[in-house]
Every structure is written in structure tokens, then in C-alpha cells.
Amino acid sequence: MSSVTIPPPECMLRPLEVPFRYLFGPGPSNVPPRVLAAGGRGIIGHMHPEMYEIMNDIKKGIQYAFQTQNNMTIAMSGSGHAAMECAVFNTVEPGESVLVAVNGIWGERVAEIAERMGANVHIMVKAPGGVFSNEEIEKALAKHKPVLFFLTHGESSAGLAHPVDGIGDLCRKHNTLFLVDAVASLGASPIFMDQQNIDILYTGSQKALNAPPGTAPISFNERACQKMFNRKTKPVSYLFDMAHLSNYWGNDGQPARLSFGPISGLLCLSHQYLVFVFPQGLEESWRHHREVAGYLWKGLEDMGLKLFIQNKDLRLPSVTTIAIPEGYNWREMLQYIMKHHNMEMTGGLGPSTGMVSVRGMLKF
């Protein structure tokens, strides 16, 4: 065998330096020291009994945050995108009809994911921040007869908290699974999975939950499980196959658990639920986000700035969006804020690019 010809990179011989930034964009968030410390605890095996106990606690925490009693509740490896793909890959088969509400970038992403795996995708489109009425949704359900309907609860690219009430009932009427993205809204804006008849709900750890990126809580109700575990074909992804993930989380009734999980990420998520979500309660978290967001909205409007979502009842408390002031370059503004104040804020994303100048996330 020949000798090593590629030398070790000099950059890897230097100490790692990560600058401190105020992360006021739509995510990730600045993580509290106590949560970071949880991730720095000793590693244990992903199939040790102690790890299973931690996972059981996390499952209960997710059920509380989602307001659900669903047994098929887990936190998977990856970002909110991972949960998004997991939901589509497991409940949709090639050739089946899927209906997607597109009023920002996340609907666009789901439509592309479903299209890539061979679904027959139909989209309902509104301008960024637009709201779909229940009448419009029912008309589309009746027309396309989808197996799955997707809606973003917290559309962070526009700063919209989309109403959910009544949509789950319509989906049940038309024998359609209701999939909701709550990545940017969970913990900041009320959502009730069981009461609102949401069949599949997911979020991400790095947004209003204020934990490090890398874990994605997701829950499937019994209707979704019936569809998911009675497929004619295997899901296109092995990694996101719920047959494996449900076993690792002890949800399939089998005595032996296999597979693996993100140990440090789960420790952080567990600690954040225990020290943040539970002590204050969901109602207080929702109230606090709304109250502080209200102060921010008033201050911005007092400065003469125009908020992108004009209806206060539809604003996402965790992500505030500002319409681009006439005559200003939003990129230059954000670069100035980063350079002089060490604060990260962002512009629009996807269809809201060029329309929204600042997207800032509030998290506690």
C-alpha cells in the first residue's frame, strides 16, 4: 500500500472558534446554556434502558405540546424537513392524489417532495401570507379527492398563523388525511392536534421550542397509521420508514427495539421540555409570545414601518415580518444590522423574497 499523499488540513489544527450572534431570524434560536449543557452530558448507548426511559419522557412531552394522546408519537433525527418528508413518504404511494395549500415556501416544498416520489400533486395557490377559506379547501377536496391535504400552520416565510379550525372535519368528511406543519409555530401559537382532528403534525426543535437543531417531533393518529401500515408498496426512504422508527420508540408493541437515534439532540430536547415547556405550561407560553410580539409590533409601527401581515389575529407571534420600505435595499439593511449589531435577521424566502424585509423570531 502506498504512503499517505494528502496531508492533514491546517485548518483542523486550529482551535474551533464560533462567534456569538443574536439569532433573531426564523431559526435556529439562541439555545439557553442549561439546554446546551444537557447535550454535553456523557453519551449512553442508543439501546440502553436509560435511553429508552428518556425517550419515553420525550414522547410524553411531545404529546403534551401537541395536545394529543396518539401512541405513534416520536422525535426523529433531522430538521423539520425530515419530518415533512417522513409524513409524505409514509402516507402517500406513487400515483395517489395529494392536495397542497401553497401560500409560502413550505407548501412549495411539500408539493415538490410529493411530486418526486410519484404522487399526483394538486396545489391551491395564494400570494404569500394569503389565507385559504374552509369553503375553498372543501371545494378542492371534493374535486381532487386526495389521500393527503397539507397546510402550514406557521408560515415563517410570510409571518402567518393560518387558521386550522374546521379543516380536519372537512378532511374526515372527504376521507383525506390532514397534515399540518407547525415547525415555526409550536409553543408560540395555539394548536390542538386531537381537538382539531389533525391526522399528522410535526415541528422542529430549533424554533420556538428553543433547543438545538437536529430533532423533529412528529405524531400520527390512528387514521394515519391505518393508511401508513397498510401500504401496497414500501416507503421510498428506508431512514424515514415509520415501521422502523415506530419500533425504536417502542410504539409497535414488539419487545425488542432496533434502529438508532440522535443521543445528544434527544437529551437537549428532553431537558428543554422538562425545564421550559412543563413548568410554565402551554397557555403561558402562548400568552407570553403574544404579549411580547404585541410590544414589538407596536414599536415597529410607531417607527412608521408596515407589518407584512396586516390582520393582527393572523400574525405568527414567533416570526414578525416587515414589508420592505420603499427606496430601501433589504439585503443592505440586514448586512448593516449584522455588521454593526451582531444580530441575524433575514429577508423573505421562496415566494416572499423581495416582499419581506425582515423576519425575526421571538423565543423564550
mmCIF file with all atom_site columns, C-alpha atoms in Angstrom, residues 68-267:
data_model
loop_
_atom_site.group_PDB
_atom_site.id
_atom_site.type_symbol
_atom_site.label_atom_id
_atom_site.label_alt_id
_atom_site.label_comp_id
_atom_site.label_asym_id
_atom_site.label_entity_id
_atom_site.label_seq_id
_atom_site.pdbx_PDB_ins_code
_atom_site.Cartn_x
_atom_site.Cartn_y
_atom_site.Cartn_z
_atom_site.occupancy
_atom_site.B_iso_or_equiv
_atom_site.pdbx_formal_charge
_atom_site.auth_seq_id
_atom_site.auth_comp_id
_atom_site.auth_asym_id
_atom_site.auth_atom_id
_atom_site.pdbx_PDB_model_num
ATOM 1   C CA . THR A 1 68  ? -52.606 14.594 21.599 1.00 0.00 ? 68  THR A CA 1
ATOM 2   C CA . GLN A 1 69  ? -52.931 11.099 23.015 1.00 0.00 ? 69  GLN A CA 1
ATOM 3   C CA . ASN A 1 70  ? -51.526 9.473  19.870 1.00 0.00 ? 70  ASN A CA 1
ATOM 4   C CA . ASN A 1 71  ? -49.355 6.470  20.614 1.00 0.00 ? 71  ASN A CA 1
ATOM 5   C CA . MET A 1 72  ? -47.446 6.928  17.333 1.00 0.00 ? 72  MET A CA 1
ATOM 6   C CA . THR A 1 73  ? -45.518 9.954  18.580 1.00 0.00 ? 73  THR A CA 1
ATOM 7   C CA . ILE A 1 74  ? -41.738 10.245 18.179 1.00 0.00 ? 74  ILE A CA 1
ATOM 8   C CA . ALA A 1 75  ? -38.840 12.668 17.727 1.00 0.00 ? 75  ALA A CA 1
ATOM 9   C CA . MET A 1 76  ? -36.894 11.718 14.627 1.00 0.00 ? 76  MET A CA 1
ATOM 10  C CA . SER A 1 77  ? -33.355 12.559 13.543 1.00 0.00 ? 77  SER A CA 1
ATOM 11  C CA . GLY A 1 78  ? -33.139 15.635 11.337 1.00 0.00 ? 78  GLY A CA 1
ATOM 12  C CA . SER A 1 79  ? -34.719 19.033 10.879 1.00 0.00 ? 79  SER A CA 1
ATOM 13  C CA . GLY A 1 80  ? -38.344 19.877 10.235 1.00 0.00 ? 80  GLY A CA 1
ATOM 14  C CA . HIS A 1 81  ? -37.680 18.942 6.615  1.00 0.00 ? 81  HIS A CA 1
ATOM 15  C CA . ALA A 1 82  ? -37.008 15.381 7.758  1.00 0.00 ? 82  ALA A CA 1
ATOM 16  C CA . ALA A 1 83  ? -40.397 15.190 9.440  1.00 0.00 ? 83  ALA A CA 1
ATOM 17  C CA . MET A 1 84  ? -42.007 16.743 6.368  1.00 0.00 ? 84  MET A CA 1
ATOM 18  C CA . GLU A 1 85  ? -40.558 14.017 4.141  1.00 0.00 ? 85  GLU A CA 1
ATOM 19  C CA . CYS A 1 86  ? -41.342 11.308 6.701  1.00 0.00 ? 86  CYS A CA 1
ATOM 20  C CA . ALA A 1 87  ? -45.007 12.321 6.737  1.00 0.00 ? 87  ALA A CA 1
ATOM 21  C CA . VAL A 1 88  ? -45.356 12.307 2.953  1.00 0.00 ? 88  VAL A CA 1
ATOM 22  C CA . PHE A 1 89  ? -43.209 9.230  2.280  1.00 0.00 ? 89  PHE A CA 1
ATOM 23  C CA . ASN A 1 90  ? -45.114 7.064  4.754  1.00 0.00 ? 90  ASN A CA 1
ATOM 24  C CA . THR A 1 91  ? -48.699 8.037  3.944  1.00 0.00 ? 91  THR A CA 1
ATOM 25  C CA . VAL A 1 92  ? -48.603 8.528  0.166  1.00 0.00 ? 92  VAL A CA 1
ATOM 26  C CA . GLU A 1 93  ? -47.936 5.957  -2.546 1.00 0.00 ? 93  GLU A CA 1
ATOM 27  C CA . PRO A 1 94  ? -46.982 6.629  -6.184 1.00 0.00 ? 94  PRO A CA 1
ATOM 28  C CA . GLY A 1 95  ? -49.962 7.702  -8.269 1.00 0.00 ? 95  GLY A CA 1
ATOM 29  C CA . GLU A 1 96  ? -52.112 8.813  -5.328 1.00 0.00 ? 96  GLU A CA 1
ATOM 30  C CA . SER A 1 97  ? -53.636 12.277 -5.243 1.00 0.00 ? 97  SER A CA 1
ATOM 31  C CA . VAL A 1 98  ? -52.162 14.889 -2.885 1.00 0.00 ? 98  VAL A CA 1
ATOM 32  C CA . LEU A 1 99  ? -53.535 18.399 -2.291 1.00 0.00 ? 99  LEU A CA 1
ATOM 33  C CA . VAL A 1 100 ? -51.172 21.128 -1.075 1.00 0.00 ? 100 VAL A CA 1
ATOM 34  C CA . ALA A 1 101 ? -52.027 24.638 0.104  1.00 0.00 ? 101 ALA A CA 1
ATOM 35  C CA . VAL A 1 102 ? -49.264 26.950 -1.138 1.00 0.00 ? 102 VAL A CA 1
ATOM 36  C CA . ASN A 1 103 ? -49.075 30.428 0.392  1.00 0.00 ? 103 ASN A CA 1
ATOM 37  C CA . GLY A 1 104 ? -45.349 30.428 1.114  1.00 0.00 ? 104 GLY A CA 1
ATOM 38  C CA . ILE A 1 105 ? -42.271 28.299 0.698  1.00 0.00 ? 105 ILE A CA 1
ATOM 39  C CA . TRP A 1 106 ? -43.286 25.298 2.818  1.00 0.00 ? 106 TRP A CA 1
ATOM 40  C CA . GLY A 1 107 ? -46.241 24.385 0.668  1.00 0.00 ? 107 GLY A CA 1
ATOM 41  C CA . GLU A 1 108 ? -43.936 24.586 -2.334 1.00 0.00 ? 108 GLU A CA 1
ATOM 42  C CA . ARG A 1 109 ? -41.508 22.197 -0.643 1.00 0.00 ? 109 ARG A CA 1
ATOM 43  C CA . VAL A 1 110 ? -44.173 19.612 0.188  1.00 0.00 ? 110 VAL A CA 1
ATOM 44  C CA . ALA A 1 111 ? -45.531 19.751 -3.350 1.00 0.00 ? 111 ALA A CA 1
ATOM 45  C CA . GLU A 1 112 ? -42.054 19.038 -4.726 1.00 0.00 ? 112 GLU A CA 1
ATOM 46  C CA . ILE A 1 113 ? -41.432 16.217 -2.253 1.00 0.00 ? 113 ILE A CA 1
ATOM 47  C CA . ALA A 1 114 ? -44.732 14.543 -3.165 1.00 0.00 ? 114 ALA A CA 1
ATOM 48  C CA . GLU A 1 115 ? -44.064 15.017 -6.863 1.00 0.00 ? 115 GLU A CA 1
ATOM 49  C CA . ARG A 1 116 ? -40.589 13.485 -6.602 1.00 0.00 ? 116 ARG A CA 1
ATOM 50  C CA . MET A 1 117 ? -41.971 10.323 -5.022 1.00 0.00 ? 117 MET A CA 1
ATOM 51  C CA . GLY A 1 118 ? -44.554 9.934  -7.758 1.00 0.00 ? 118 GLY A CA 1
ATOM 52  C CA . ALA A 1 119 ? -47.727 11.409 -6.292 1.00 0.00 ? 119 ALA A CA 1
ATOM 53  C CA . ASN A 1 120 ? -50.343 13.177 -8.378 1.00 0.00 ? 120 ASN A CA 1
ATOM 54  C CA . VAL A 1 121 ? -49.951 16.655 -6.885 1.00 0.00 ? 121 VAL A CA 1
ATOM 55  C CA . HIS A 1 122 ? -52.601 19.376 -6.951 1.00 0.00 ? 122 HIS A CA 1
ATOM 56  C CA . ILE A 1 123 ? -51.912 22.815 -5.492 1.00 0.00 ? 123 ILE A CA 1
ATOM 57  C CA . MET A 1 124 ? -54.055 25.636 -4.171 1.00 0.00 ? 124 MET A CA 1
ATOM 58  C CA . VAL A 1 125 ? -52.121 28.878 -4.536 1.00 0.00 ? 125 VAL A CA 1
ATOM 59  C CA . LYS A 1 126 ? -52.379 32.246 -2.839 1.00 0.00 ? 126 LYS A CA 1
ATOM 60  C CA . ALA A 1 127 ? -49.911 35.088 -2.536 1.00 0.00 ? 127 ALA A CA 1
ATOM 61  C CA . PRO A 1 128 ? -47.513 34.856 0.422  1.00 0.00 ? 128 PRO A CA 1
ATOM 62  C CA . GLY A 1 129 ? -49.480 35.333 3.617  1.00 0.00 ? 129 GLY A CA 1
ATOM 63  C CA . GLY A 1 130 ? -52.814 34.540 1.969  1.00 0.00 ? 130 GLY A CA 1
ATOM 64  C CA . VAL A 1 131 ? -55.451 32.567 3.869  1.00 0.00 ? 131 VAL A CA 1
ATOM 65  C CA . PHE A 1 132 ? -57.489 29.706 2.431  1.00 0.00 ? 132 PHE A CA 1
ATOM 66  C CA . SER A 1 133 ? -61.131 29.654 3.458  1.00 0.00 ? 133 SER A CA 1
ATOM 67  C CA . ASN A 1 134 ? -62.718 26.404 4.563  1.00 0.00 ? 134 ASN A CA 1
ATOM 68  C CA . GLU A 1 135 ? -65.075 26.704 1.577  1.00 0.00 ? 135 GLU A CA 1
ATOM 69  C CA . GLU A 1 136 ? -62.133 26.865 -0.835 1.00 0.00 ? 136 GLU A CA 1
ATOM 70  C CA . ILE A 1 137 ? -60.498 23.883 0.833  1.00 0.00 ? 137 ILE A CA 1
ATOM 71  C CA . GLU A 1 138 ? -63.646 21.758 0.727  1.00 0.00 ? 138 GLU A CA 1
ATOM 72  C CA . LYS A 1 139 ? -64.175 22.551 -2.931 1.00 0.00 ? 139 LYS A CA 1
ATOM 73  C CA . ALA A 1 140 ? -60.635 21.395 -3.732 1.00 0.00 ? 140 ALA A CA 1
ATOM 74  C CA . LEU A 1 141 ? -61.035 18.255 -1.588 1.00 0.00 ? 141 LEU A CA 1
ATOM 75  C CA . ALA A 1 142 ? -64.197 17.318 -3.465 1.00 0.00 ? 142 ALA A CA 1
ATOM 76  C CA . LYS A 1 143 ? -62.564 17.986 -6.840 1.00 0.00 ? 143 LYS A CA 1
ATOM 77  C CA . HIS A 1 144 ? -59.219 16.203 -6.400 1.00 0.00 ? 144 HIS A CA 1
ATOM 78  C CA . LYS A 1 145 ? -60.153 13.510 -3.853 1.00 0.00 ? 145 LYS A CA 1
ATOM 79  C CA . PRO A 1 146 ? -56.673 13.481 -2.284 1.00 0.00 ? 146 PRO A CA 1
ATOM 80  C CA . VAL A 1 147 ? -55.384 10.926 0.215  1.00 0.00 ? 147 VAL A CA 1
ATOM 81  C CA . LEU A 1 148 ? -53.470 13.776 1.915  1.00 0.00 ? 148 LEU A CA 1
ATOM 82  C CA . PHE A 1 149 ? -54.033 17.516 2.354  1.00 0.00 ? 149 PHE A CA 1
ATOM 83  C CA . PHE A 1 150 ? -51.137 19.702 3.538  1.00 0.00 ? 150 PHE A CA 1
ATOM 84  C CA . LEU A 1 151 ? -51.367 23.074 5.280  1.00 0.00 ? 151 LEU A CA 1
ATOM 85  C CA . THR A 1 152 ? -48.721 25.170 7.032  1.00 0.00 ? 152 THR A CA 1
ATOM 86  C CA . HIS A 1 153 ? -49.899 26.417 10.420 1.00 0.00 ? 153 HIS A CA 1
ATOM 87  C CA . GLY A 1 154 ? -46.931 28.749 10.970 1.00 0.00 ? 154 GLY A CA 1
ATOM 88  C CA . GLU A 1 155 ? -45.796 30.012 7.546  1.00 0.00 ? 155 GLU A CA 1
ATOM 89  C CA . SER A 1 156 ? -42.495 31.590 8.577  1.00 0.00 ? 156 SER A CA 1
ATOM 90  C CA . SER A 1 157 ? -41.688 32.944 5.105  1.00 0.00 ? 157 SER A CA 1
ATOM 91  C CA . ALA A 1 158 ? -44.639 35.325 5.468  1.00 0.00 ? 158 ALA A CA 1
ATOM 92  C CA . GLY A 1 159 ? -45.188 35.505 9.235  1.00 0.00 ? 159 GLY A CA 1
ATOM 93  C CA . LEU A 1 160 ? -48.670 33.968 9.016  1.00 0.00 ? 160 LEU A CA 1
ATOM 94  C CA . ALA A 1 161 ? -50.513 31.833 11.581 1.00 0.00 ? 161 ALA A CA 1
ATOM 95  C CA . HIS A 1 162 ? -53.100 30.100 9.398  1.00 0.00 ? 162 HIS A CA 1
ATOM 96  C CA . PRO A 1 163 ? -56.465 29.197 10.987 1.00 0.00 ? 163 PRO A CA 1
ATOM 97  C CA . VAL A 1 164 ? -56.940 25.448 11.420 1.00 0.00 ? 164 VAL A CA 1
ATOM 98  C CA . ASP A 1 165 ? -60.403 25.085 12.963 1.00 0.00 ? 165 ASP A CA 1
ATOM 99  C CA . GLY A 1 166 ? -62.839 23.039 10.908 1.00 0.00 ? 166 GLY A CA 1
ATOM 100 C CA . ILE A 1 167 ? -60.352 21.834 8.300  1.00 0.00 ? 167 ILE A CA 1
ATOM 101 C CA . GLY A 1 168 ? -59.794 18.485 9.988  1.00 0.00 ? 168 GLY A CA 1
ATOM 102 C CA . ASP A 1 169 ? -63.542 17.877 9.950  1.00 0.00 ? 169 ASP A CA 1
ATOM 103 C CA . LEU A 1 170 ? -63.640 18.573 6.208  1.00 0.00 ? 170 LEU A CA 1
ATOM 104 C CA . CYS A 1 171 ? -60.762 16.170 5.615  1.00 0.00 ? 171 CYS A CA 1
ATOM 105 C CA . ARG A 1 172 ? -62.575 13.402 7.502  1.00 0.00 ? 172 ARG A CA 1
ATOM 106 C CA . LYS A 1 173 ? -65.721 14.091 5.510  1.00 0.00 ? 173 LYS A CA 1
ATOM 107 C CA . HIS A 1 174 ? -63.746 13.567 2.276  1.00 0.00 ? 174 HIS A CA 1
ATOM 108 C CA . ASN A 1 175 ? -61.654 10.631 3.580  1.00 0.00 ? 175 ASN A CA 1
ATOM 109 C CA . THR A 1 176 ? -58.432 12.663 3.422  1.00 0.00 ? 176 THR A CA 1
ATOM 110 C CA . LEU A 1 177 ? -55.550 12.761 5.887  1.00 0.00 ? 177 LEU A CA 1
ATOM 111 C CA . PHE A 1 178 ? -54.821 16.235 7.277  1.00 0.00 ? 178 PHE A CA 1
ATOM 112 C CA . LEU A 1 179 ? -51.076 17.031 7.508  1.00 0.00 ? 179 LEU A CA 1
ATOM 113 C CA . VAL A 1 180 ? -50.014 20.211 9.335  1.00 0.00 ? 180 VAL A CA 1
ATOM 114 C CA . ASP A 1 181 ? -46.598 21.878 9.530  1.00 0.00 ? 181 ASP A CA 1
ATOM 115 C CA . ALA A 1 182 ? -46.087 23.564 12.929 1.00 0.00 ? 182 ALA A CA 1
ATOM 116 C CA . VAL A 1 183 ? -42.311 23.992 12.727 1.00 0.00 ? 183 VAL A CA 1
ATOM 117 C CA . ALA A 1 184 ? -42.342 27.746 13.346 1.00 0.00 ? 184 ALA A CA 1
ATOM 118 C CA . SER A 1 185 ? -45.471 27.903 15.482 1.00 0.00 ? 185 SER A CA 1
ATOM 119 C CA . LEU A 1 186 ? -45.412 25.109 18.070 1.00 0.00 ? 186 LEU A CA 1
ATOM 120 C CA . GLY A 1 187 ? -45.022 26.575 21.546 1.00 0.00 ? 187 GLY A CA 1
ATOM 121 C CA . ALA A 1 188 ? -45.797 30.090 20.324 1.00 0.00 ? 188 ALA A CA 1
ATOM 122 C CA . SER A 1 189 ? -49.279 29.770 18.814 1.00 0.00 ? 189 SER A CA 1
ATOM 123 C CA . PRO A 1 190 ? -52.117 27.505 19.988 1.00 0.00 ? 190 PRO A CA 1
ATOM 124 C CA . ILE A 1 191 ? -52.672 24.229 18.160 1.00 0.00 ? 191 ILE A CA 1
ATOM 125 C CA . PHE A 1 192 ? -54.654 21.209 19.344 1.00 0.00 ? 192 PHE A CA 1
ATOM 126 C CA . MET A 1 193 ? -53.947 18.051 17.392 1.00 0.00 ? 193 MET A CA 1
ATOM 127 C CA . ASP A 1 194 ? -56.748 15.872 18.743 1.00 0.00 ? 194 ASP A CA 1
ATOM 128 C CA . GLN A 1 195 ? -59.404 18.571 19.126 1.00 0.00 ? 195 GLN A CA 1
ATOM 129 C CA . GLN A 1 196 ? -58.758 19.955 15.632 1.00 0.00 ? 196 GLN A CA 1
ATOM 130 C CA . ASN A 1 197 ? -58.725 16.483 14.035 1.00 0.00 ? 197 ASN A CA 1
ATOM 131 C CA . ILE A 1 198 ? -55.190 16.828 12.691 1.00 0.00 ? 198 ILE A CA 1
ATOM 132 C CA . ASP A 1 199 ? -54.026 13.425 11.443 1.00 0.00 ? 199 ASP A CA 1
ATOM 133 C CA . ILE A 1 200 ? -50.286 14.186 11.195 1.00 0.00 ? 200 ILE A CA 1
ATOM 134 C CA . LEU A 1 201 ? -48.484 17.030 12.941 1.00 0.00 ? 201 LEU A CA 1
ATOM 135 C CA . TYR A 1 202 ? -44.778 17.827 13.060 1.00 0.00 ? 202 TYR A CA 1
ATOM 136 C CA . THR A 1 203 ? -42.407 20.522 14.240 1.00 0.00 ? 203 THR A CA 1
ATOM 137 C CA . GLY A 1 204 ? -38.683 21.220 14.659 1.00 0.00 ? 204 GLY A CA 1
ATOM 138 C CA . SER A 1 205 ? -36.575 21.522 17.782 1.00 0.00 ? 205 SER A CA 1
ATOM 139 C CA . GLN A 1 206 ? -34.724 24.697 16.778 1.00 0.00 ? 206 GLN A CA 1
ATOM 140 C CA . LYS A 1 207 ? -37.596 27.175 16.509 1.00 0.00 ? 207 LYS A CA 1
ATOM 141 C CA . ALA A 1 208 ? -39.888 28.346 19.322 1.00 0.00 ? 208 ALA A CA 1
ATOM 142 C CA . LEU A 1 209 ? -39.013 25.202 21.323 1.00 0.00 ? 209 LEU A CA 1
ATOM 143 C CA . ASN A 1 210 ? -35.567 26.784 21.676 1.00 0.00 ? 210 ASN A CA 1
ATOM 144 C CA . ALA A 1 211 ? -33.492 23.585 21.505 1.00 0.00 ? 211 ALA A CA 1
ATOM 145 C CA . PRO A 1 212 ? -30.570 22.819 19.147 1.00 0.00 ? 212 PRO A CA 1
ATOM 146 C CA . PRO A 1 213 ? -31.347 21.775 15.563 1.00 0.00 ? 213 PRO A CA 1
ATOM 147 C CA . GLY A 1 214 ? -31.381 18.079 14.764 1.00 0.00 ? 214 GLY A CA 1
ATOM 148 C CA . THR A 1 215 ? -34.589 16.561 16.151 1.00 0.00 ? 215 THR A CA 1
ATOM 149 C CA . ALA A 1 216 ? -38.079 16.728 14.693 1.00 0.00 ? 216 ALA A CA 1
ATOM 150 C CA . PRO A 1 217 ? -41.127 15.743 16.782 1.00 0.00 ? 217 PRO A CA 1
ATOM 151 C CA . ILE A 1 218 ? -43.923 14.147 14.741 1.00 0.00 ? 218 ILE A CA 1
ATOM 152 C CA . SER A 1 219 ? -47.184 12.404 15.590 1.00 0.00 ? 219 SER A CA 1
ATOM 153 C CA . PHE A 1 220 ? -49.605 10.211 13.601 1.00 0.00 ? 220 PHE A CA 1
ATOM 154 C CA . ASN A 1 221 ? -53.132 9.413  14.745 1.00 0.00 ? 221 ASN A CA 1
ATOM 155 C CA . GLU A 1 222 ? -54.903 6.098  14.192 1.00 0.00 ? 222 GLU A CA 1
ATOM 156 C CA . ARG A 1 223 ? -56.344 7.159  10.828 1.00 0.00 ? 223 ARG A CA 1
ATOM 157 C CA . ALA A 1 224 ? -52.844 7.967  9.581  1.00 0.00 ? 224 ALA A CA 1
ATOM 158 C CA . CYS A 1 225 ? -51.463 4.704  10.975 1.00 0.00 ? 225 CYS A CA 1
ATOM 159 C CA . GLN A 1 226 ? -54.131 2.692  9.166  1.00 0.00 ? 226 GLN A CA 1
ATOM 160 C CA . LYS A 1 227 ? -53.036 4.258  5.890  1.00 0.00 ? 227 LYS A CA 1
ATOM 161 C CA . MET A 1 228 ? -49.346 4.117  6.723  1.00 0.00 ? 228 MET A CA 1
ATOM 162 C CA . PHE A 1 229 ? -49.132 0.457  7.764  1.00 0.00 ? 229 PHE A CA 1
ATOM 163 C CA . ASN A 1 230 ? -51.434 -0.954 5.073  1.00 0.00 ? 230 ASN A CA 1
ATOM 164 C CA . ARG A 1 231 ? -49.436 0.153  2.057  1.00 0.00 ? 231 ARG A CA 1
ATOM 165 C CA . LYS A 1 232 ? -49.072 -1.798 -1.162 1.00 0.00 ? 232 LYS A CA 1
ATOM 166 C CA . THR A 1 233 ? -45.516 -0.511 -1.622 1.00 0.00 ? 233 THR A CA 1
ATOM 167 C CA . LYS A 1 234 ? -42.665 0.259  0.762  1.00 0.00 ? 234 LYS A CA 1
ATOM 168 C CA . PRO A 1 235 ? -41.898 3.911  1.562  1.00 0.00 ? 235 PRO A CA 1
ATOM 169 C CA . VAL A 1 236 ? -39.272 5.372  -0.764 1.00 0.00 ? 236 VAL A CA 1
ATOM 170 C CA . SER A 1 237 ? -36.989 6.138  2.199  1.00 0.00 ? 237 SER A CA 1
ATOM 171 C CA . TYR A 1 238 ? -35.524 3.465  4.476  1.00 0.00 ? 238 TYR A CA 1
ATOM 172 C CA . LEU A 1 239 ? -34.287 6.020  7.003  1.00 0.00 ? 239 LEU A CA 1
ATOM 173 C CA . PHE A 1 240 ? -37.736 7.583  7.372  1.00 0.00 ? 240 PHE A CA 1
ATOM 174 C CA . ASP A 1 241 ? -39.719 4.335  7.285  1.00 0.00 ? 241 ASP A CA 1
ATOM 175 C CA . MET A 1 242 ? -42.086 4.510  10.253 1.00 0.00 ? 242 MET A CA 1
ATOM 176 C CA . ALA A 1 243 ? -42.081 0.723  10.512 1.00 0.00 ? 243 ALA A CA 1
ATOM 177 C CA . HIS A 1 244 ? -38.511 1.068  11.804 1.00 0.00 ? 244 HIS A CA 1
ATOM 178 C CA . LEU A 1 245 ? -38.886 4.348  13.666 1.00 0.00 ? 245 LEU A CA 1
ATOM 179 C CA . SER A 1 246 ? -42.011 3.202  15.499 1.00 0.00 ? 246 SER A CA 1
ATOM 180 C CA . ASN A 1 247 ? -40.127 0.128  16.693 1.00 0.00 ? 247 ASN A CA 1
ATOM 181 C CA . TYR A 1 248 ? -37.217 2.178  18.052 1.00 0.00 ? 248 TYR A CA 1
ATOM 182 C CA . TRP A 1 249 ? -39.657 4.338  20.016 1.00 0.00 ? 249 TRP A CA 1
ATOM 183 C CA . GLY A 1 250 ? -41.459 1.296  21.410 1.00 0.00 ? 250 GLY A CA 1
ATOM 184 C CA . ASN A 1 251 ? -44.696 2.125  19.604 1.00 0.00 ? 251 ASN A CA 1
ATOM 185 C CA . ASP A 1 252 ? -45.207 -1.147 17.724 1.00 0.00 ? 252 ASP A CA 1
ATOM 186 C CA . GLY A 1 253 ? -45.715 -3.461 20.706 1.00 0.00 ? 253 GLY A CA 1
ATOM 187 C CA . GLN A 1 254 ? -42.583 -5.500 19.973 1.00 0.00 ? 254 GLN A CA 1
ATOM 188 C CA . PRO A 1 255 ? -40.358 -6.475 22.940 1.00 0.00 ? 255 PRO A CA 1
ATOM 189 C CA . ALA A 1 256 ? -37.082 -5.695 21.131 1.00 0.00 ? 256 ALA A CA 1
ATOM 190 C CA . ARG A 1 257 ? -36.135 -2.254 19.865 1.00 0.00 ? 257 ARG A CA 1
ATOM 191 C CA . LEU A 1 258 ? -33.744 -1.736 16.980 1.00 0.00 ? 258 LEU A CA 1
ATOM 192 C CA . SER A 1 259 ? -32.519 1.250  14.949 1.00 0.00 ? 259 SER A CA 1
ATOM 193 C CA . PHE A 1 260 ? -30.804 4.331  16.450 1.00 0.00 ? 260 PHE A CA 1
ATOM 194 C CA . GLY A 1 261 ? -31.348 7.948  17.446 1.00 0.00 ? 261 GLY A CA 1
ATOM 195 C CA . PRO A 1 262 ? -29.538 11.292 17.953 1.00 0.00 ? 262 PRO A CA 1
ATOM 196 C CA . ILE A 1 263 ? -28.498 10.830 21.593 1.00 0.00 ? 263 ILE A CA 1
ATOM 197 C CA . SER A 1 264 ? -27.236 14.343 22.373 1.00 0.00 ? 264 SER A CA 1
ATOM 198 C CA . GLY A 1 265 ? -30.090 16.006 20.493 1.00 0.00 ? 265 GLY A CA 1
ATOM 199 C CA . LEU A 1 266 ? -32.655 13.969 22.400 1.00 0.00 ? 266 LEU A CA 1
ATOM 200 C CA . LEU A 1 267 ? -31.010 14.883 25.708 1.00 0.00 ? 267 LEU A CA 1
#
